[in-house]
XYZ file of C-alpha atoms in Angstrom:
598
model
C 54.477 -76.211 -21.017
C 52.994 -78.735 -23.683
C 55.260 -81.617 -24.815
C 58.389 -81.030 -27.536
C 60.092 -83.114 -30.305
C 63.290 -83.734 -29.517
C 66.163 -84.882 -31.575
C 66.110 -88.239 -30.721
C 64.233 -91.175 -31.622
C 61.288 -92.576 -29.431
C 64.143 -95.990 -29.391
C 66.568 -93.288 -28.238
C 64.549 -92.214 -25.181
C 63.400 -95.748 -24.495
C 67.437 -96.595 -24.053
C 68.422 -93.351 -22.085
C 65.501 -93.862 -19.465
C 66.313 -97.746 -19.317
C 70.100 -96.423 -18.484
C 68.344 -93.577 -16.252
C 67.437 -96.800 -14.150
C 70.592 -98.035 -13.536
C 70.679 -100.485 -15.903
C 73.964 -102.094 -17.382
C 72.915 -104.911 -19.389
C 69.821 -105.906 -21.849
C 69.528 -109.578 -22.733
C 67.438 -110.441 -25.868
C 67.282 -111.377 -29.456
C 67.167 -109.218 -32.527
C 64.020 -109.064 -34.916
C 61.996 -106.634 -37.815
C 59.623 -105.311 -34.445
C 62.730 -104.480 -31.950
C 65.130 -103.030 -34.508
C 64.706 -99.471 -33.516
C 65.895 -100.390 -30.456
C 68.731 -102.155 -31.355
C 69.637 -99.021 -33.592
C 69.363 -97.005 -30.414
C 71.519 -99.603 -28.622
C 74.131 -99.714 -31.682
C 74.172 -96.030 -31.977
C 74.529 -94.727 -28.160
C 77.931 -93.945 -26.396
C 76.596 -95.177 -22.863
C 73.617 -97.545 -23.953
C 73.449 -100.828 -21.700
C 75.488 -103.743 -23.305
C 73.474 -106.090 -25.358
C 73.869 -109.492 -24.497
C 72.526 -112.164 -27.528
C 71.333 -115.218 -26.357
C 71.012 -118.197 -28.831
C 67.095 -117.986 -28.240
C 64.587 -115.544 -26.484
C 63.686 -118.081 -23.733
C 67.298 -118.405 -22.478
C 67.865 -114.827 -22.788
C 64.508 -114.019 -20.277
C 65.898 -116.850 -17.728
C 69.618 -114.695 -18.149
C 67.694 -111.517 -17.002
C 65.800 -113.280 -14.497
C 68.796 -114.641 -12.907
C 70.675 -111.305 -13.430
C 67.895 -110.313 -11.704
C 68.742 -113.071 -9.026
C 72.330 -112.825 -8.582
C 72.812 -108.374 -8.757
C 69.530 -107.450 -6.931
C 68.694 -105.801 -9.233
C 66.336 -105.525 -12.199
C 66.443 -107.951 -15.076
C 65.970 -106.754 -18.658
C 64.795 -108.318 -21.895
C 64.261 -107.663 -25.458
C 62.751 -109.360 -27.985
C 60.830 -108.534 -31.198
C 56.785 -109.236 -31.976
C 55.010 -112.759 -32.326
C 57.391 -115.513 -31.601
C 60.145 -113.838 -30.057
C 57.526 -112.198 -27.835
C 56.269 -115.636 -27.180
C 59.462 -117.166 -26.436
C 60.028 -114.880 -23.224
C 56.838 -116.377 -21.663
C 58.877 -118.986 -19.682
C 61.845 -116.885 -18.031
C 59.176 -113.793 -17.515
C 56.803 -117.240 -15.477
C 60.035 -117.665 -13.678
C 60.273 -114.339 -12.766
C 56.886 -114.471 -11.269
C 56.714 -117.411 -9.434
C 59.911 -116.538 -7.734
C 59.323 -113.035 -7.503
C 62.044 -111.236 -8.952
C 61.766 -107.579 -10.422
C 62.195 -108.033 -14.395
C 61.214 -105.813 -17.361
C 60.847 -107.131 -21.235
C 60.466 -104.336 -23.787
C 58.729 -105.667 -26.818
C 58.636 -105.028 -30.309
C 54.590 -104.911 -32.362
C 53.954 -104.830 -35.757
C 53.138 -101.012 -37.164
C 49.876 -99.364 -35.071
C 48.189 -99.159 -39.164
C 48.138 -102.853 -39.265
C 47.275 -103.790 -35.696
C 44.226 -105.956 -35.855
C 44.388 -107.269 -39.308
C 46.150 -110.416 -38.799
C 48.816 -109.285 -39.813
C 52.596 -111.180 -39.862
C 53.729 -111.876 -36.862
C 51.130 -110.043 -35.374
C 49.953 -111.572 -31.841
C 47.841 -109.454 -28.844
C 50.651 -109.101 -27.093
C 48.401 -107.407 -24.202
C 46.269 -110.666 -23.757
C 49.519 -112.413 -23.873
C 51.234 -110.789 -20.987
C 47.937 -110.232 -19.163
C 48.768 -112.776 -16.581
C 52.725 -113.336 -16.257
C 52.608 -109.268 -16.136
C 49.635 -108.808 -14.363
C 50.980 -105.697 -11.800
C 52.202 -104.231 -15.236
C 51.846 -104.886 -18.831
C 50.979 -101.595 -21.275
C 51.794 -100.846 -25.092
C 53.211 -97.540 -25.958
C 50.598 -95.751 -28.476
C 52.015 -91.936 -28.701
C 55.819 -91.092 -28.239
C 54.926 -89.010 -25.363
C 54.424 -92.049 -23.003
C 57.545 -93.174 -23.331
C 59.318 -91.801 -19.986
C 56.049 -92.780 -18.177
C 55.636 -96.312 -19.614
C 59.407 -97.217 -18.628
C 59.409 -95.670 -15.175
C 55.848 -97.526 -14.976
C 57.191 -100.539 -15.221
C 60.523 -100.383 -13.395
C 58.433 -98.818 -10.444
C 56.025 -101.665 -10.341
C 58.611 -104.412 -11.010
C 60.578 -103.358 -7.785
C 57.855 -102.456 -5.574
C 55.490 -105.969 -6.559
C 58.904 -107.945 -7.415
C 57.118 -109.528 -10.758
C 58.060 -109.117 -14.125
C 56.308 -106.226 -16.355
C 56.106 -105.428 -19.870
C 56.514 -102.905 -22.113
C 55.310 -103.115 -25.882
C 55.790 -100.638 -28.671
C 54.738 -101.124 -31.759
C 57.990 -100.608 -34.541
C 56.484 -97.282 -36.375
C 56.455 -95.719 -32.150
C 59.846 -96.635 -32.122
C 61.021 -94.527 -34.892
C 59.195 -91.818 -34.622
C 60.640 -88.653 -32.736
C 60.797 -88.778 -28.980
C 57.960 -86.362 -27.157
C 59.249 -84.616 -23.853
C 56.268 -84.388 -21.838
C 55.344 -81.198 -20.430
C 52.819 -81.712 -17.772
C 49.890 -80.597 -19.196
C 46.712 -82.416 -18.864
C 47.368 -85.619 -20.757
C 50.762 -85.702 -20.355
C 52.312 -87.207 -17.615
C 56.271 -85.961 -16.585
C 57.910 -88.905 -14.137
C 61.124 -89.625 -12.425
C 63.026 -92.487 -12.910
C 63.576 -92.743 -8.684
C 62.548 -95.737 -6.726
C 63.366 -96.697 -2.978
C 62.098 -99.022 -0.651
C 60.272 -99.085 2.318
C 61.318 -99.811 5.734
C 58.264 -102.085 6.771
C 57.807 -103.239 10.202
C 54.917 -104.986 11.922
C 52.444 -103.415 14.924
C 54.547 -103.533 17.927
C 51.073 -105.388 19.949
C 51.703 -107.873 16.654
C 55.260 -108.506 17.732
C 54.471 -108.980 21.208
C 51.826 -111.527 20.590
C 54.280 -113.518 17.941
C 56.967 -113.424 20.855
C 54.382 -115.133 23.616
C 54.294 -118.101 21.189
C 57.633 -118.186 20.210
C 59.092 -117.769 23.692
C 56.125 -120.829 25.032
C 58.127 -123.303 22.401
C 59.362 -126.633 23.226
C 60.293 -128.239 20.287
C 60.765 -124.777 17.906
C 61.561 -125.115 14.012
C 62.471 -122.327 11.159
C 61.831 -122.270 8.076
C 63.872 -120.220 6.332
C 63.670 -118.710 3.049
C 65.201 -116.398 0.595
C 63.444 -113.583 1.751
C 66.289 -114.162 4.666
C 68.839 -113.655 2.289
C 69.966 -109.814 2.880
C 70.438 -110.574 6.777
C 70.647 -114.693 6.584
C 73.592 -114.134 9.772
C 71.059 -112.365 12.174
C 67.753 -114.638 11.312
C 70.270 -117.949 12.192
C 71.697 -116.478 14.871
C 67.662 -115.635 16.118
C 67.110 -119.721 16.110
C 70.736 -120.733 18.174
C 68.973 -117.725 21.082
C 65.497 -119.688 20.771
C 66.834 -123.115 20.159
C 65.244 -123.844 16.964
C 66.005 -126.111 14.526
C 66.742 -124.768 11.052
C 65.290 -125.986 8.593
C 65.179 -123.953 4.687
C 63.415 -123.881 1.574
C 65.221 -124.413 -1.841
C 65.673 -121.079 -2.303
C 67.083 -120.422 0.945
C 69.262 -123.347 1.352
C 72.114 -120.792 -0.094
C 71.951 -118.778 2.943
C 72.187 -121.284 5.879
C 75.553 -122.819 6.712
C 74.937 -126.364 6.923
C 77.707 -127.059 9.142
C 76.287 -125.739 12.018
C 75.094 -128.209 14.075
C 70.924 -127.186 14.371
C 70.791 -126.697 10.510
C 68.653 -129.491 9.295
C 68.811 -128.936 5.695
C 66.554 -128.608 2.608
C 62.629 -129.341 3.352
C 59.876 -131.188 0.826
C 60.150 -133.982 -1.353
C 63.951 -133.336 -2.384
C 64.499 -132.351 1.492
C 67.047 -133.754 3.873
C 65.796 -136.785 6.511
C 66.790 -134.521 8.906
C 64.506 -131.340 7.611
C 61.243 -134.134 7.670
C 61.753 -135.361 11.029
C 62.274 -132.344 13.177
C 59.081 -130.754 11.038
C 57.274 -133.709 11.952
C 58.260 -133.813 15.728
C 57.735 -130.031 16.506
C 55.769 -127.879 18.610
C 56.286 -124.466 16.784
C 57.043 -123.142 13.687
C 58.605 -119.775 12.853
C 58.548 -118.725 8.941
C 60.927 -116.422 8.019
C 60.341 -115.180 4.084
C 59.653 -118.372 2.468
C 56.541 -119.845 0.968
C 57.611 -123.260 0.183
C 55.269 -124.848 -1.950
C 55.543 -128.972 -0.200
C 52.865 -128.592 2.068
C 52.912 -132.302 2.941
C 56.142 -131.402 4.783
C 55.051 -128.712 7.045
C 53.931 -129.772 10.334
C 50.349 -131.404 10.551
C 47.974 -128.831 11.008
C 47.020 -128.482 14.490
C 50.128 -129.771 15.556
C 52.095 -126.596 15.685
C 52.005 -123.197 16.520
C 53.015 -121.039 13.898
C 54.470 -117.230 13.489
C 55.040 -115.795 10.081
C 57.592 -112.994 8.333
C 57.548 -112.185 5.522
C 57.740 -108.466 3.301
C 54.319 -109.442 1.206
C 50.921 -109.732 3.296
C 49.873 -111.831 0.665
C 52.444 -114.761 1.148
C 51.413 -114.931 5.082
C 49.353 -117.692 5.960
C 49.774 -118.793 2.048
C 50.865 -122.477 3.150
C 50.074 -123.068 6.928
C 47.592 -122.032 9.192
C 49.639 -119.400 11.124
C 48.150 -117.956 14.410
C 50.184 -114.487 13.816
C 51.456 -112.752 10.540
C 54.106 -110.434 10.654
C 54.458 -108.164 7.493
C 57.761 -106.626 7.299
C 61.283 -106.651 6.878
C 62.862 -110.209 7.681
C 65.980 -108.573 9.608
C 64.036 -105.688 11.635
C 61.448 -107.866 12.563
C 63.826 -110.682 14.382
C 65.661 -107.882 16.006
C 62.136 -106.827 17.536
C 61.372 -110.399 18.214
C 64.682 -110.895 19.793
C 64.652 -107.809 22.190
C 61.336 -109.514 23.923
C 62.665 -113.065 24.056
C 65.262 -114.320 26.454
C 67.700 -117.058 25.802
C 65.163 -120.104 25.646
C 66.415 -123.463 27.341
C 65.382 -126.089 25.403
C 68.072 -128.579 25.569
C 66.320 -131.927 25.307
C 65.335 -130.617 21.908
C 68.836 -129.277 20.872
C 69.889 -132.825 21.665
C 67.240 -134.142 19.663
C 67.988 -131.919 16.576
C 71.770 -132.378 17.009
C 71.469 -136.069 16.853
C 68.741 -136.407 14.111
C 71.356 -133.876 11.854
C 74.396 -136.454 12.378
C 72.373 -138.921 11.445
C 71.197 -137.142 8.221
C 74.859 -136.486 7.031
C 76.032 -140.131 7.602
C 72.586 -140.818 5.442
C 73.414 -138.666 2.882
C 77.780 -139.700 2.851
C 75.933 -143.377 2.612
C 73.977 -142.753 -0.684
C 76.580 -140.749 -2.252
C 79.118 -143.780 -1.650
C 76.746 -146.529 -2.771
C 78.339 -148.366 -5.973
C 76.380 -147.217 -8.487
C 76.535 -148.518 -12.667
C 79.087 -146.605 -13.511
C 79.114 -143.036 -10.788
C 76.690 -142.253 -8.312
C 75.741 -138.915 -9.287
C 75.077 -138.042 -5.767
C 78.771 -138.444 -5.323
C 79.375 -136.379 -7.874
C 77.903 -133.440 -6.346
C 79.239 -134.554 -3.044
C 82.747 -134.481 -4.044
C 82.311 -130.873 -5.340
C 82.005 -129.580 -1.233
C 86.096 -130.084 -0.781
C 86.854 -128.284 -4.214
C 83.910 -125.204 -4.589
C 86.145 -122.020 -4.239
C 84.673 -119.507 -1.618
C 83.868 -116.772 -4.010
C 82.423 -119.376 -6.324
C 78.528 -118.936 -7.998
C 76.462 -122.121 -8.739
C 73.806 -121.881 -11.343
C 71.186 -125.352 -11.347
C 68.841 -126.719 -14.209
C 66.059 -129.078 -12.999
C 65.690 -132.097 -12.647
C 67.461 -134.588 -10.685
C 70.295 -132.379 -10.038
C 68.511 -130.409 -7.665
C 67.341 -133.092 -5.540
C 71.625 -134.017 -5.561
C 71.772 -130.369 -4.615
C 69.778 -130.214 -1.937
C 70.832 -133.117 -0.280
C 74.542 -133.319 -0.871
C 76.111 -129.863 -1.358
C 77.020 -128.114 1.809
C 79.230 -125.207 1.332
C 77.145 -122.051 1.407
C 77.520 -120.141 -2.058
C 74.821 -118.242 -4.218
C 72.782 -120.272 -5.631
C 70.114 -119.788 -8.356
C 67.458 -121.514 -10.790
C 64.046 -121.462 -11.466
C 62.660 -123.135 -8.394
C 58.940 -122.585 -8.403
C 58.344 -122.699 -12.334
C 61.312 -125.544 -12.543
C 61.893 -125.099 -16.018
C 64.205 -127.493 -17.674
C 67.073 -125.565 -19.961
C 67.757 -122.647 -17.162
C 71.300 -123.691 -16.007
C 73.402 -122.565 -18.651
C 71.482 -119.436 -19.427
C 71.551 -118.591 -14.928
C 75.399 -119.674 -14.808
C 76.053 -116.580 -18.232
C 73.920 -114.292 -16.326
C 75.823 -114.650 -13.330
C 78.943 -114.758 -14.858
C 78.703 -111.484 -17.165
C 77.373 -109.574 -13.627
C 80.756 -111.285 -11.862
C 83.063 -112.166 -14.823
C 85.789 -112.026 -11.788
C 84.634 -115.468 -10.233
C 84.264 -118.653 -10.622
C 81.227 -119.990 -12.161
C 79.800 -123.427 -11.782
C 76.757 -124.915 -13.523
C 75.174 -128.537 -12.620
C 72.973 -129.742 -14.453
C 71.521 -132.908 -16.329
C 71.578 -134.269 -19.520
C 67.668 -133.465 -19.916
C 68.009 -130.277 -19.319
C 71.490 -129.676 -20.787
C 70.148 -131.063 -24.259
C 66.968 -128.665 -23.860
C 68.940 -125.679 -24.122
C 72.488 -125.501 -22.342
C 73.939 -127.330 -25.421
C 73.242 -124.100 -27.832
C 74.295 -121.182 -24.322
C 77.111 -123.105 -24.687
C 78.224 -121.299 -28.549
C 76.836 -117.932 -26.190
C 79.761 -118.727 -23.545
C 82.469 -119.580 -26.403
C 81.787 -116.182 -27.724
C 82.854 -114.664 -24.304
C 84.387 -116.313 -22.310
C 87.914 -114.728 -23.084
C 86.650 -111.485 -22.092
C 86.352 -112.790 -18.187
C 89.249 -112.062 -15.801
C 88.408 -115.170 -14.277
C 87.690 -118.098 -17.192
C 86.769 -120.456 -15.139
C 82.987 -121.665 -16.284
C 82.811 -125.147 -15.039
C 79.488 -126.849 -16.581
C 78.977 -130.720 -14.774
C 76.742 -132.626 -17.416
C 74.917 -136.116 -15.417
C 74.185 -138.253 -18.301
C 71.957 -140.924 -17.087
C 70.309 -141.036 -20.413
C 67.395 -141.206 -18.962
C 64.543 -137.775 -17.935
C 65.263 -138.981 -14.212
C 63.063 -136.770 -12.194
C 60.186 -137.635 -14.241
C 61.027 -141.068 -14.623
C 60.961 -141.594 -10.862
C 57.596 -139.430 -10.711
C 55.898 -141.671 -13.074
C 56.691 -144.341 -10.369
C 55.693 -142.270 -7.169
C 52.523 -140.498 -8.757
C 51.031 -142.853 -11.327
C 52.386 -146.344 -9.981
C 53.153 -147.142 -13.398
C 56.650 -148.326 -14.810
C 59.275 -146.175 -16.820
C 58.002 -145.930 -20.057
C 61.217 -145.845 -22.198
C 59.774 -144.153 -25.033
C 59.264 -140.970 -23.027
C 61.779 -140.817 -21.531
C 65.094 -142.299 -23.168
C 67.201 -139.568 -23.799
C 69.995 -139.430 -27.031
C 73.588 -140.610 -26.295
C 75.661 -137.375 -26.925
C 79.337 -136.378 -26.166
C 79.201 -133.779 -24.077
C 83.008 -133.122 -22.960
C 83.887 -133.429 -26.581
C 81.371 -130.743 -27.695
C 82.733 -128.707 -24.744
C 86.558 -129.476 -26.845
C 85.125 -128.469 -30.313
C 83.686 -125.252 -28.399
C 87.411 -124.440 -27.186
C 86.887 -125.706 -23.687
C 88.169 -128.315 -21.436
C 86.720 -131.461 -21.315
C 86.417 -134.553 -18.969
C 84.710 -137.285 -19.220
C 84.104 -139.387 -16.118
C 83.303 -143.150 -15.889
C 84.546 -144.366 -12.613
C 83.776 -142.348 -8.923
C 87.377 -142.201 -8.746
C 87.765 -139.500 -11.570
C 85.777 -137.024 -9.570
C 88.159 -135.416 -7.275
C 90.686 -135.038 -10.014
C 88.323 -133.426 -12.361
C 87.123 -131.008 -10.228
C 90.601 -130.444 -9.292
C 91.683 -129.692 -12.905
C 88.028 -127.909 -13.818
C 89.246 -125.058 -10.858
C 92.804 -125.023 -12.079
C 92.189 -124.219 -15.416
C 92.129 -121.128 -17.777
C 88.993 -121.945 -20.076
C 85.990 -123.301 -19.229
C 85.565 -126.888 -18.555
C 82.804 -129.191 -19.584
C 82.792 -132.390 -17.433
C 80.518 -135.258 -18.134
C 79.254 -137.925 -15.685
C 78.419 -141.181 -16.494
C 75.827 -141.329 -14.406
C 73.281 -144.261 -12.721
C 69.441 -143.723 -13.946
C 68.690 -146.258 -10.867
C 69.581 -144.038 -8.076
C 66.143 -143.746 -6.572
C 64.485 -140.241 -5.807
C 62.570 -141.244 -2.583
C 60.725 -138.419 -0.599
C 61.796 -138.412 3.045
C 60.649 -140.206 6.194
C 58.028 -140.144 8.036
C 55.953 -137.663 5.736
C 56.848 -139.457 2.253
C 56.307 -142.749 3.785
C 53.166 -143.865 1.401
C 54.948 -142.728 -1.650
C 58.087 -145.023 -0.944
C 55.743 -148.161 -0.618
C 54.228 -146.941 -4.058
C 57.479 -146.714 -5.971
C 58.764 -149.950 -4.128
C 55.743 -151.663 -5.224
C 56.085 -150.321 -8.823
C 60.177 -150.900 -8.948
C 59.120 -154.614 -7.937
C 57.030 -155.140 -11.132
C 59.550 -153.872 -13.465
C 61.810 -156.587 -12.116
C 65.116 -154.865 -12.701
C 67.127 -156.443 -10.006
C 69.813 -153.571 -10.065
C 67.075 -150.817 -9.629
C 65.528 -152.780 -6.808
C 68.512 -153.314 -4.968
C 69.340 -149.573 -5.117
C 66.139 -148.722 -3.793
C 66.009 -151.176 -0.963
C 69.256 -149.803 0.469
C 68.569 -146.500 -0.103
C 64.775 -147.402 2.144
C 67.053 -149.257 4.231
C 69.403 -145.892 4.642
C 65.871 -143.958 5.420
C 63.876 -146.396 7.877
C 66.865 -146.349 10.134
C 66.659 -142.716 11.177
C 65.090 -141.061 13.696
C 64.287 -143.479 15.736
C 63.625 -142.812 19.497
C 63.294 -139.229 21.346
């Protein structure tokens, strides 16, 4: 049967296969080259809702972290030239933390293609490496139901983001139904996943090490998420340490009394001295980037899990690779080990992780000029509602994450591109995909001023349609670009240069008032418990600004970022501000006195 016209536009079938996918909501920004698709959105009974960002960038990091937060995929839309520009950063973020996401682009008309005309940018070379696995623009209607299954396919089975383009004429021309002659291709819109499990001669070789360990670590990440109980429960039967990556610190209860914390240079004491004392290391679906922080190579044994052969052996010289699921493959590993006493290291790990949380309770309660902002973040733990989702921008927040928020929530950001401006944009996404629960956002002034100021006007706009209002946005105004300040310090050993990175005064919990929100503003360490208190109780969002210290030092931890801390000492010493250098000599102080003896 060769292919028919249909009734419907080419922007017609593009949004009835999207919604043939499952798909509920489309984030993007309007525009000449995407306007037959809005049309088709506008004029459709059960078209996915569109969700308008203030600017294409912050809608692609709200459909990578719907992405994120649903398991499911993202979706973007955006028109030609600088709108498809602008998606460049949340589609990077996609792919560096490997989340299924699919941007369908406007082009200029196919008759001017090549003439330099407005707007007109190869979009193909442009997406050629973010959306590598995927990236194809739609030439004859006909390819429609191929191109979109294409690239939902490929975004699930890779986990990367993929593009569509089609050019504005494409979209309103009439829709094709392919027949299936030769040329045309007829798809389904039908994806499922594997079951993938490793050789069993593979498992039995990982379990020899594992089961020889003395002094065993994990390393958790989020490909642990789905089955985070079962892969914890693995390390209390082989009497390992726990120790996670960023992106699996959401998944490990830090209460319990083996779990070590965050690992790398915003990573808990604890995390960098049982890496640096062990004897074996078990990965479990995490490719951590801070190398410096794994065990020395040579000095530990190492087994790896993960779904993607290409992430094993990505970061330490592992002796054997297991490719498959996280949860199948413990429960294989399991079956073959027995109950492994190891109690002079269970000891070990037990004391150095009491240690770490009276380090961490001791920075967070150091006077700072005016709040500590670790504090700030620490007195969230007694308030943070069970069913509560945190969304992070970068900077120094995350290292206050990491090393001061225990309670065990979802969690997103862009951790491996760590883009500045994400938080807001994460906290809408996971807000519109959970408008029932409680929403918290942390983030700093650098990154808050980058974009969260203008997702702010996106959350006035709809908030009042949530059945739970609460959107609670913590601002740390140090007035300073922290992270980078201290960085400049660590890397260059070279003072804060004030022109770079002096920040604008700006009144954040009164902007949050003009909006229609809540506001606080908090000066003193004793406001913190009592605006939390009133951010949780309240029926609008809340905007809550923290007066925060720019002096609270960013040091890596002990032993592994022990040349780095003489560096920034050395450098903090020639600036000669006596309140930054007394900071960082207790906070050294707080360091150098852990771990100490076996």
């Amino acid at each position: 049967m060769a292919a028919e016209k249909t009734d419907q536009t080419v922007a017609d079938a593009i949004v009835a296969r999207v919604r043939a996918w499952g798909v509920d909501r489309i984030f993007g920004y309007s525009g000449d080259g995407i306007n037959g698709v809005m049309e088709a959105l506008r004029a459709s009974d059960d078209a996915p809702a569109f969700i308008q960002a203030r600017h294409e960038e912050s809608a692609a990091f709200m459909a990578v972290a719907h992405a994120k937060y649903t398991g499911q995929v993202g979706v973007m839309a955006a028109t030609q030239g600088p709108g498809a520009v602008h998606l460049l950063n949340g589609l990077y973020d996609a792919k560096l933390d490997s989340v299924p996401v699919v941007a369908i682009v406007g082009q200029q008309m196919r008759s001017v293609l090549g003439s330099e005309y407005q707007q007109e940018v190869d979009l193909l070379r442009l997406f050629g490496d973010v959306a590598a696995q995927y990236a194809t623009m739609v030439v004859d209607p006909a390819q429609i139901p191929s191109a979109i299954d294409q690239a939902f396919r490929t975004a699930l089975a890779t986990r990367t983001p993929t593009v569509v383009i089609v050019p504005h004429d494409v979209q309103n021309a009439p829709a094709v139904e392919p027949g299936g002659e030769h040329g045309e291709i007829k798809t389904a819109a039908e994806y499922r996943a594997p079951r993938v499990l490793p050789a069993d001669s593979d498992i039995a070789e990982a379990a020899e090490i594992l089961a020889q360990a003395q002094r065993p670590v994990m390393l958790v990440g989020q490909g642990a998420r789905a089955h985070a109980d079962e892969v914890v429960a693995f390390a209390e039967h082989i009497g390992a340490a726990v120790v996670t990556s960023l992106l699996g610190k959401p998944y490990v209860d830090e209460t319990l009394p083996y779990a070590a914390g965050t690992m790398g240079h915003l990573g808990t004491t604890a995390s960098a001295r049982v890496m640096a004392e062990c004897d074996t290391l078990l990965i479990v679906g995490s490719s951590d980037p801070w190398t410096e922080f794994y065990p020395a190579p040579g000095q530990a044994r190492a087994v790896q899990i993960d779904i993607d052969g290409r992430a094993v052996g990505r970061r330490y010289p592992v002796e054997v690779g297991l490719v498959g699921d996280a949860a199948e493959t413990i429960r294989l590993l399991r079956e073959r080990i027995e109950r492994m006493a190891v109690g002079d290291w269970r000891n070990r790990v037990r004391k150095l992780v009491v240690e770490w949380h009276e380090i961490s309770e001791a920075r967070a309660m150091t006077p700072a000029d005016p709040v500590n902002p670790e504090r700030a973040i620490r007195s969230l733990n007694a308030h943070l509602p069970d069913d509560a989702l945190l969304a992070l921008d970068v900077g120094s927040v995350v290292y206050w994450y990491a090393r001061q928020l225990r309670r065990s929530v979802p969690a997103h950001f862009s951790s491996t591109l760590a883009s500045m401006g994400c938080g807001v944009p994460y906290g809408i996404a996971a807000k519109l995909a959970h408008p029932d629960r409680p929403v918290v956002v942390l983030a700093g002034d650098g990154g808050t001023q980058m974009a969260g100021l203008a997702e702010l006007v996106t959350v006035s706009s709809r908030w009042k349609a949530w059945s739970d209002p609460r959107f609670v946005v913590l601002v740390i105004d140090n007035g300073d670009l922290a992270e980078v300040s201290w960085e400049q310090r660590e890397t260059e050993g070279a003072p804060r240069f004030d022109t770079s990175q002096d920040l604008p005064a700006f009144p954040y919990a009164q902007y949050g008032e003009l909006l229609g929100f809540r506001g606080e503003l908090v000066d003193d360490p004793e406001q913190l418990d009592g605006a939390w208190q009133r951010a949780f109780a309240a029926d609008r969002p809340t905007v809550i600004h923290v007066k925060s210290d720019r002096d609270i030092p960013m040091l890596p931890p002990l032993p592994q970022g022990e040349s780095a801390v003489e560096q920034i000492q050395q450098t903090v010493e020639k600036e000669g501000s006596p309140h930054a250098l007394e900071l960082l000599r207790r906070y050294v102080e707080l360091e150098a006195g852990s771990g100490a003896g076996a």
